[in-house]
PDB file of C-alpha atoms in Angstrom:
ATOM      1  CA  UNK A 151       0.832  74.086  84.670  1.00  0.00           C
ATOM      2  CA  UNK A 152       2.217  71.166  86.713  1.00  0.00           C
ATOM      3  CA  UNK A 153       5.399  69.224  86.025  1.00  0.00           C
ATOM      4  CA  UNK A 154       3.488  66.238  84.564  1.00  0.00           C
ATOM      5  CA  UNK A 155       1.903  68.425  81.910  1.00  0.00           C
ATOM      6  CA  UNK A 156       5.267  69.953  81.055  1.00  0.00           C
ATOM      7  CA  UNK A 157       6.783  66.510  80.700  1.00  0.00           C
ATOM      8  CA  UNK A 158       4.302  65.468  78.004  1.00  0.00           C
ATOM      9  CA  UNK A 159       4.050  68.775  76.120  1.00  0.00           C
ATOM     10  CA  UNK A 160       7.190  68.401  73.946  1.00  0.00           C
ATOM     11  CA  UNK A 161       6.126  64.939  72.704  1.00  0.00           C
ATOM     12  CA  UNK A 162       2.482  65.716  71.968  1.00  0.00           C
ATOM     13  CA  UNK A 163       3.008  68.932  69.964  1.00  0.00           C
ATOM     14  CA  UNK A 164       5.155  67.371  67.197  1.00  0.00           C
ATOM     15  CA  UNK A 165       2.710  64.464  66.917  1.00  0.00           C
ATOM     16  CA  UNK A 166      -0.094  66.921  66.095  1.00  0.00           C
ATOM     17  CA  UNK A 167       2.020  68.732  63.525  1.00  0.00           C
ATOM     18  CA  UNK A 168       3.023  65.468  61.818  1.00  0.00           C
ATOM     19  CA  UNK A 169      -0.550  64.591  60.819  1.00  0.00           C
ATOM     20  CA  UNK A 170      -1.571  68.072  59.674  1.00  0.00           C
ATOM     21  CA  UNK A 171      -1.236  68.426  55.892  1.00  0.00           C
ATOM     22  CA  UNK A 172      -0.640  71.717  54.132  1.00  0.00           C
ATOM     23  CA  UNK A 173      -3.030  73.079  51.524  1.00  0.00           C
ATOM     24  CA  UNK A 174      -0.446  72.266  48.884  1.00  0.00           C
ATOM     25  CA  UNK A 175      -0.290  68.643  50.008  1.00  0.00           C
ATOM     26  CA  UNK A 176      -4.079  68.360  49.980  1.00  0.00           C
ATOM     27  CA  UNK A 177      -4.227  69.841  46.480  1.00  0.00           C
ATOM     28  CA  UNK A 178      -1.522  67.458  45.264  1.00  0.00           C
ATOM     29  CA  UNK A 179      -3.449  64.494  46.672  1.00  0.00           C
ATOM     30  CA  UNK A 180      -6.635  65.708  44.976  1.00  0.00           C
ATOM     31  CA  UNK A 181      -4.824  66.004  41.644  1.00  0.00           C
ATOM     32  CA  UNK A 182      -3.358  62.518  42.072  1.00  0.00           C
ATOM     33  CA  UNK A 183      -6.814  61.030  42.664  1.00  0.00           C
ATOM     34  CA  UNK A 184      -8.289  62.901  39.701  1.00  0.00           C
ATOM     35  CA  UNK A 185      -5.518  61.838  37.307  1.00  0.00           C
ATOM     36  CA  UNK A 186      -5.633  58.199  38.450  1.00  0.00           C
ATOM     37  CA  UNK A 187      -9.418  58.094  38.049  1.00  0.00           C
ATOM     38  CA  UNK A 188      -9.126  59.720  34.626  1.00  0.00           C
ATOM     39  CA  UNK A 189      -6.778  56.962  33.470  1.00  0.00           C
ATOM     40  CA  UNK A 190      -9.083  54.267  34.847  1.00  0.00           C
ATOM     41  CA  UNK A 191     -12.171  55.657  33.125  1.00  0.00           C
ATOM     42  CA  UNK A 192     -10.402  56.341  29.837  1.00  0.00           C
ATOM     43  CA  UNK A 193      -9.271  52.727  29.869  1.00  0.00           C
ATOM     44  CA  UNK A 194     -12.693  51.357  30.807  1.00  0.00           C
ATOM     45  CA  UNK A 195     -15.172  53.516  28.869  1.00  0.00           C
ATOM     46  CA  UNK A 196     -13.120  55.609  26.442  1.00  0.00           C
ATOM     47  CA  UNK A 197     -12.836  59.345  25.975  1.00  0.00           C
ATOM     48  CA  UNK A 198     -16.539  60.055  25.505  1.00  0.00           C
ATOM     49  CA  UNK A 199     -17.514  58.114  28.607  1.00  0.00           C
ATOM     50  CA  UNK A 200     -14.846  59.703  30.774  1.00  0.00           C
ATOM     51  CA  UNK A 201     -16.797  62.878  31.528  1.00  0.00           C
ATOM     52  CA  UNK A 202     -15.574  65.270  34.185  1.00  0.00           C
ATOM     53  CA  UNK A 203     -18.557  64.446  36.390  1.00  0.00           C
ATOM     54  CA  UNK A 204     -17.822  60.722  36.174  1.00  0.00           C
ATOM     55  CA  UNK A 205     -14.138  61.319  36.859  1.00  0.00           C
ATOM     56  CA  UNK A 206     -14.981  63.436  39.919  1.00  0.00           C
ATOM     57  CA  UNK A 207     -17.300  60.703  41.201  1.00  0.00           C
ATOM     58  CA  UNK A 208     -14.667  58.004  40.689  1.00  0.00           C
ATOM     59  CA  UNK A 209     -12.027  60.152  42.409  1.00  0.00           C
ATOM     60  CA  UNK A 210     -14.291  60.801  45.375  1.00  0.00           C
ATOM     61  CA  UNK A 211     -14.181  64.577  44.975  1.00  0.00           C
ATOM     62  CA  UNK A 212     -16.800  67.148  44.119  1.00  0.00           C
ATOM     63  CA  UNK A 213     -17.115  68.431  40.567  1.00  0.00           C
ATOM     64  CA  UNK A 214     -16.223  71.866  41.920  1.00  0.00           C
ATOM     65  CA  UNK A 215     -13.010  70.505  43.443  1.00  0.00           C
ATOM     66  CA  UNK A 216     -12.096  68.899  40.118  1.00  0.00           C
ATOM     67  CA  UNK A 217     -12.797  72.089  38.182  1.00  0.00           C
ATOM     68  CA  UNK A 218     -10.757  74.087  40.687  1.00  0.00           C
ATOM     69  CA  UNK A 219      -7.720  71.978  39.750  1.00  0.00           C
ATOM     70  CA  UNK A 220      -8.600  71.492  36.063  1.00  0.00           C
ATOM     71  CA  UNK A 221     -11.122  74.095  34.805  1.00  0.00           C
ATOM     72  CA  UNK A 222     -11.617  72.304  31.458  1.00  0.00           C
ATOM     73  CA  UNK A 223     -11.663  68.693  30.320  1.00  0.00           C
ATOM     74  CA  UNK A 224      -8.989  69.536  27.748  1.00  0.00           C
ATOM     75  CA  UNK A 225      -6.738  70.815  30.514  1.00  0.00           C
ATOM     76  CA  UNK A 226      -7.336  67.654  32.547  1.00  0.00           C
ATOM     77  CA  UNK A 227      -6.570  65.419  29.573  1.00  0.00           C
ATOM     78  CA  UNK A 228      -3.403  67.416  28.912  1.00  0.00           C
ATOM     79  CA  UNK A 229      -2.331  66.701  32.500  1.00  0.00           C
ATOM     80  CA  UNK A 230      -2.939  62.980  31.927  1.00  0.00           C
ATOM     81  CA  UNK A 231      -0.768  63.068  28.792  1.00  0.00           C
ATOM     82  CA  UNK A 232       1.987  65.002  30.601  1.00  0.00           C
ATOM     83  CA  UNK A 233       2.013  62.499  33.456  1.00  0.00           C
ATOM     84  CA  UNK A 234       2.274  59.601  30.999  1.00  0.00           C
ATOM     85  CA  UNK A 235       5.118  61.317  29.129  1.00  0.00           C
ATOM     86  CA  UNK A 236       6.972  61.760  32.430  1.00  0.00           C
ATOM     87  CA  UNK A 237       6.425  58.113  33.348  1.00  0.00           C
ATOM     88  CA  UNK A 238       7.805  57.042  29.962  1.00  0.00           C
ATOM     89  CA  UNK A 239      10.871  59.223  30.431  1.00  0.00           C
ATOM     90  CA  UNK A 240      11.554  57.675  33.843  1.00  0.00           C
ATOM     91  CA  UNK A 241      11.035  54.162  32.444  1.00  0.00           C
ATOM     92  CA  UNK A 242      13.525  54.877  29.665  1.00  0.00           C
ATOM     93  CA  UNK A 243      16.088  56.225  32.110  1.00  0.00           C
ATOM     94  CA  UNK A 244      15.794  53.159  34.341  1.00  0.00           C
ATOM     95  CA  UNK A 245      16.050  50.797  31.357  1.00  0.00           C
ATOM     96  CA  UNK A 246      19.223  52.428  30.016  1.00  0.00           C
ATOM     97  CA  UNK A 247      21.103  52.533  33.304  1.00  0.00           C
ATOM     98  CA  UNK A 248      24.343  50.556  32.965  1.00  0.00           C
ATOM     99  CA  UNK A 249      23.571  49.197  29.460  1.00  0.00           C
ATOM    100  CA  UNK A 250      26.467  49.281  26.913  1.00  0.00           C
ATOM    101  CA  UNK A 251      26.333  51.671  23.979  1.00  0.00           C
ATOM    102  CA  UNK A 252      25.066  50.674  20.547  1.00  0.00           C
ATOM    103  CA  UNK A 253      22.448  48.048  19.757  1.00  0.00           C
ATOM    104  CA  UNK A 254      22.177  46.712  23.356  1.00  0.00           C
ATOM    105  CA  UNK A 255      21.200  50.190  24.497  1.00  0.00           C
ATOM    106  CA  UNK A 256      18.734  50.578  21.635  1.00  0.00           C
ATOM    107  CA  UNK A 257      17.094  47.241  22.422  1.00  0.00           C
ATOM    108  CA  UNK A 258      16.862  48.154  26.114  1.00  0.00           C
ATOM    109  CA  UNK A 259      15.054  51.349  25.140  1.00  0.00           C
ATOM    110  CA  UNK A 260      12.712  49.409  22.862  1.00  0.00           C
ATOM    111  CA  UNK A 261      11.906  46.900  25.597  1.00  0.00           C
ATOM    112  CA  UNK A 262      11.041  49.769  27.930  1.00  0.00           C
ATOM    113  CA  UNK A 263       8.576  50.999  25.312  1.00  0.00           C
ATOM    114  CA  UNK A 264       7.120  47.552  24.729  1.00  0.00           C
ATOM    115  CA  UNK A 265       6.552  47.071  28.467  1.00  0.00           C
ATOM    116  CA  UNK A 266       3.823  49.709  28.120  1.00  0.00           C
ATOM    117  CA  UNK A 267       1.807  47.644  25.635  1.00  0.00           C
ATOM    118  CA  UNK A 268      -1.715  47.173  26.919  1.00  0.00           C
ATOM    119  CA  UNK A 269      -1.223  49.216  30.085  1.00  0.00           C
ATOM    120  CA  UNK A 270      -4.040  51.448  31.296  1.00  0.00           C
ATOM    121  CA  UNK A 271      -1.815  54.492  30.896  1.00  0.00           C
ATOM    122  CA  UNK A 272      -1.038  53.799  27.236  1.00  0.00           C
ATOM    123  CA  UNK A 273      -4.660  53.002  26.374  1.00  0.00           C
ATOM    124  CA  UNK A 274      -5.748  56.215  28.106  1.00  0.00           C
ATOM    125  CA  UNK A 275      -3.193  58.215  26.108  1.00  0.00           C
ATOM    126  CA  UNK A 276      -4.408  56.548  22.902  1.00  0.00           C
ATOM    127  CA  UNK A 277      -8.011  57.512  23.694  1.00  0.00           C
ATOM    128  CA  UNK A 278      -6.974  61.127  24.192  1.00  0.00           C
ATOM    129  CA  UNK A 279      -4.911  61.274  21.007  1.00  0.00           C
ATOM    130  CA  UNK A 280      -7.747  59.790  18.950  1.00  0.00           C
ATOM    131  CA  UNK A 281     -10.141  62.393  20.380  1.00  0.00           C
ATOM    132  CA  UNK A 282      -7.868  65.186  19.130  1.00  0.00           C
ATOM    133  CA  UNK A 283      -9.246  64.800  15.612  1.00  0.00           C
ATOM    134  CA  UNK A 284     -12.627  66.294  16.495  1.00  0.00           C
ATOM    135  CA  UNK A 285     -11.622  68.563  19.362  1.00  0.00           C
ATOM    136  CA  UNK A 286      -9.440  71.582  18.462  1.00  0.00           C
ATOM    137  CA  UNK A 287      -9.249  72.679  22.109  1.00  0.00           C
ATOM    138  CA  UNK A 288      -7.907  69.277  23.113  1.00  0.00           C
ATOM    139  CA  UNK A 289      -5.454  69.231  20.204  1.00  0.00           C
ATOM    140  CA  UNK A 290      -4.155  72.627  21.254  1.00  0.00           C
ATOM    141  CA  UNK A 291      -3.854  71.542  24.900  1.00  0.00           C
ATOM    142  CA  UNK A 292      -1.810  68.389  24.293  1.00  0.00           C
ATOM    143  CA  UNK A 293      -0.042  69.189  21.023  1.00  0.00           C
ATOM    144  CA  UNK A 294       3.004  70.753  22.665  1.00  0.00           C
ATOM    145  CA  UNK A 295       3.518  67.800  25.032  1.00  0.00           C
ATOM    146  CA  UNK A 296       3.309  65.296  22.176  1.00  0.00           C
ATOM    147  CA  UNK A 297       5.718  67.309  20.039  1.00  0.00           C
ATOM    148  CA  UNK A 298       8.244  67.664  22.841  1.00  0.00           C
ATOM    149  CA  UNK A 299       8.096  63.958  23.650  1.00  0.00           C
ATOM    150  CA  UNK A 300       8.647  63.014  19.995  1.00  0.00           C
ATOM    151  CA  UNK A 301      11.592  65.412  19.785  1.00  0.00           C
ATOM    152  CA  UNK A 302      13.055  63.933  22.966  1.00  0.00           C
ATOM    153  CA  UNK A 303      12.813  60.372  21.587  1.00  0.00           C
ATOM    154  CA  UNK A 304      14.447  61.452  18.308  1.00  0.00           C
ATOM    155  CA  UNK A 305      17.398  62.985  20.180  1.00  0.00           C
ATOM    156  CA  UNK A 306      17.677  59.935  22.418  1.00  0.00           C
ATOM    157  CA  UNK A 307      17.699  57.559  19.451  1.00  0.00           C
ATOM    158  CA  UNK A 308      20.358  59.633  17.697  1.00  0.00           C
ATOM    159  CA  UNK A 309      22.639  59.399  20.737  1.00  0.00           C
ATOM    160  CA  UNK A 310      21.996  55.703  21.336  1.00  0.00           C
ATOM    161  CA  UNK A 311      22.535  54.666  17.720  1.00  0.00           C
ATOM    162  CA  UNK A 312      25.667  56.743  17.234  1.00  0.00           C
ATOM    163  CA  UNK A 313      28.263  54.389  15.786  1.00  0.00           C
ATOM    164  CA  UNK A 314      25.591  52.001  14.488  1.00  0.00           C
ATOM    165  CA  UNK A 315      23.852  54.212  11.947  1.00  0.00           C
ATOM    166  CA  UNK A 316      23.920  57.884  11.043  1.00  0.00           C
ATOM    167  CA  UNK A 317      21.252  59.858  12.934  1.00  0.00           C
ATOM    168  CA  UNK A 318      20.335  61.452   9.592  1.00  0.00           C
ATOM    169  CA  UNK A 319      19.627  58.068   8.005  1.00  0.00           C
ATOM    170  CA  UNK A 320      15.883  57.965   7.229  1.00  0.00           C
ATOM    171  CA  UNK A 321      15.693  54.430   8.627  1.00  0.00           C
ATOM    172  CA  UNK A 322      15.973  55.837  12.158  1.00  0.00           C
ATOM    173  CA  UNK A 323      12.771  57.832  11.807  1.00  0.00           C
ATOM    174  CA  UNK A 324      11.111  54.903  10.029  1.00  0.00           C
ATOM    175  CA  UNK A 325      11.882  52.663  12.996  1.00  0.00           C
ATOM    176  CA  UNK A 326      10.575  55.267  15.445  1.00  0.00           C
ATOM    177  CA  UNK A 327       7.275  55.638  13.580  1.00  0.00           C
ATOM    178  CA  UNK A 328       6.797  51.909  13.111  1.00  0.00           C
ATOM    179  CA  UNK A 329       7.644  51.238  16.741  1.00  0.00           C
ATOM    180  CA  UNK A 330       4.933  53.685  17.855  1.00  0.00           C
ATOM    181  CA  UNK A 331       2.418  52.201  15.442  1.00  0.00           C
ATOM    182  CA  UNK A 332       3.141  48.634  16.502  1.00  0.00           C
ATOM    183  CA  UNK A 333       2.996  49.517  20.191  1.00  0.00           C
ATOM    184  CA  UNK A 334      -0.387  51.209  19.729  1.00  0.00           C
ATOM    185  CA  UNK A 335      -1.672  48.424  17.506  1.00  0.00           C
ATOM    186  CA  UNK A 336      -0.668  45.670  19.903  1.00  0.00           C
ATOM    187  CA  UNK A 337      -2.302  47.595  22.731  1.00  0.00           C
ATOM    188  CA  UNK A 338      -5.558  47.412  20.777  1.00  0.00           C
ATOM    189  CA  UNK A 339      -5.021  43.681  20.423  1.00  0.00           C
ATOM    190  CA  UNK A 340      -4.741  43.346  24.200  1.00  0.00           C
ATOM    191  CA  UNK A 341      -8.095  45.123  24.511  1.00  0.00           C
ATOM    192  CA  UNK A 342      -9.464  42.457  22.160  1.00  0.00           C
ATOM    193  CA  UNK A 343      -8.102  39.872  24.638  1.00  0.00           C
ATOM    194  CA  UNK A 344      -5.374  38.476  22.371  1.00  0.00           C
ATOM    195  CA  UNK A 345      -3.205  36.213  24.593  1.00  0.00           C
ATOM    196  CA  UNK A 346      -0.099  37.871  25.983  1.00  0.00           C
ATOM    197  CA  UNK A 347       2.083  35.083  24.596  1.00  0.00           C
ATOM    198  CA  UNK A 348       1.049  36.012  21.048  1.00  0.00           C
ATOM    199  CA  UNK A 349       1.753  39.676  21.750  1.00  0.00           C
ATOM    200  CA  UNK A 350       5.245  38.789  22.978  1.00  0.00           C
ATOM    201  CA  UNK A 351       5.920  36.723  19.842  1.00  0.00           C
ATOM    202  CA  UNK A 352       4.964  39.678  17.687  1.00  0.00           C
ATOM    203  CA  UNK A 353       7.243  41.950  19.705  1.00  0.00           C
ATOM    204  CA  UNK A 354      10.157  39.535  19.300  1.00  0.00           C
ATOM    205  CA  UNK A 355       9.593  39.394  15.535  1.00  0.00           C
ATOM    206  CA  UNK A 356       9.555  43.179  15.354  1.00  0.00           C
ATOM    207  CA  UNK A 357      12.739  43.382  17.418  1.00  0.00           C
ATOM    208  CA  UNK A 358      14.516  41.148  14.882  1.00  0.00           C
ATOM    209  CA  UNK A 359      13.139  43.211  12.002  1.00  0.00           C
ATOM    210  CA  UNK A 360      14.350  46.460  13.569  1.00  0.00           C
ATOM    211  CA  UNK A 361      17.880  45.150  14.016  1.00  0.00           C
ATOM    212  CA  UNK A 362      17.997  44.003  10.381  1.00  0.00           C
ATOM    213  CA  UNK A 363      16.589  47.302   9.162  1.00  0.00           C
ATOM    214  CA  UNK A 364      19.149  49.346  11.104  1.00  0.00           C
ATOM    215  CA  UNK A 365      22.204  47.217  10.380  1.00  0.00           C
ATOM    216  CA  UNK A 366      21.711  45.996   6.807  1.00  0.00           C
ATOM    217  CA  UNK A 367      23.447  48.289   4.286  1.00  0.00           C
TER     218      UNK A 367
END
């Protein structure tokens, strides 16, 4: 080997290694494509139309590759719900950073929830939850994630509203349930092409109602 070859060897070897992905990285990229395509199809054609074969096609992977990562549709839908729950948690954490305790913190949390209205991710999650009624396997697959997320929100609300209202006051749970229902309902309105300005007016009205409900003796 001559000196010229030796001079280039140290630079060329790392360049080759930098573009070579591990099996784990390739699998993670495949899962990302599958989950993103699942959300898109759930949003566009609903749960029934989002078949595993259609999801694989949209993701640009073979059906076998999809089933290697997610052997059942229920398992795939559970992964979609888990990803959405994680995204909501991160959104909440960002929204609460630096916000004072009490009602300002509660309203910041609510606004983080309302920012999800009409998003593809929320509509996809709604499609999956509605499909639970007729699919015991799906209900079993996502039930634990939904329960844990609800429990997390209850604990978070109790901490945020400490000093404003007792965490045992039934109005706290009433607000949580109504907030979920309104968020889901307004998401349906966005699917029906209701103007965003009207959605925002409804959200503002609900914000005022929540404050009155939580602070009026």
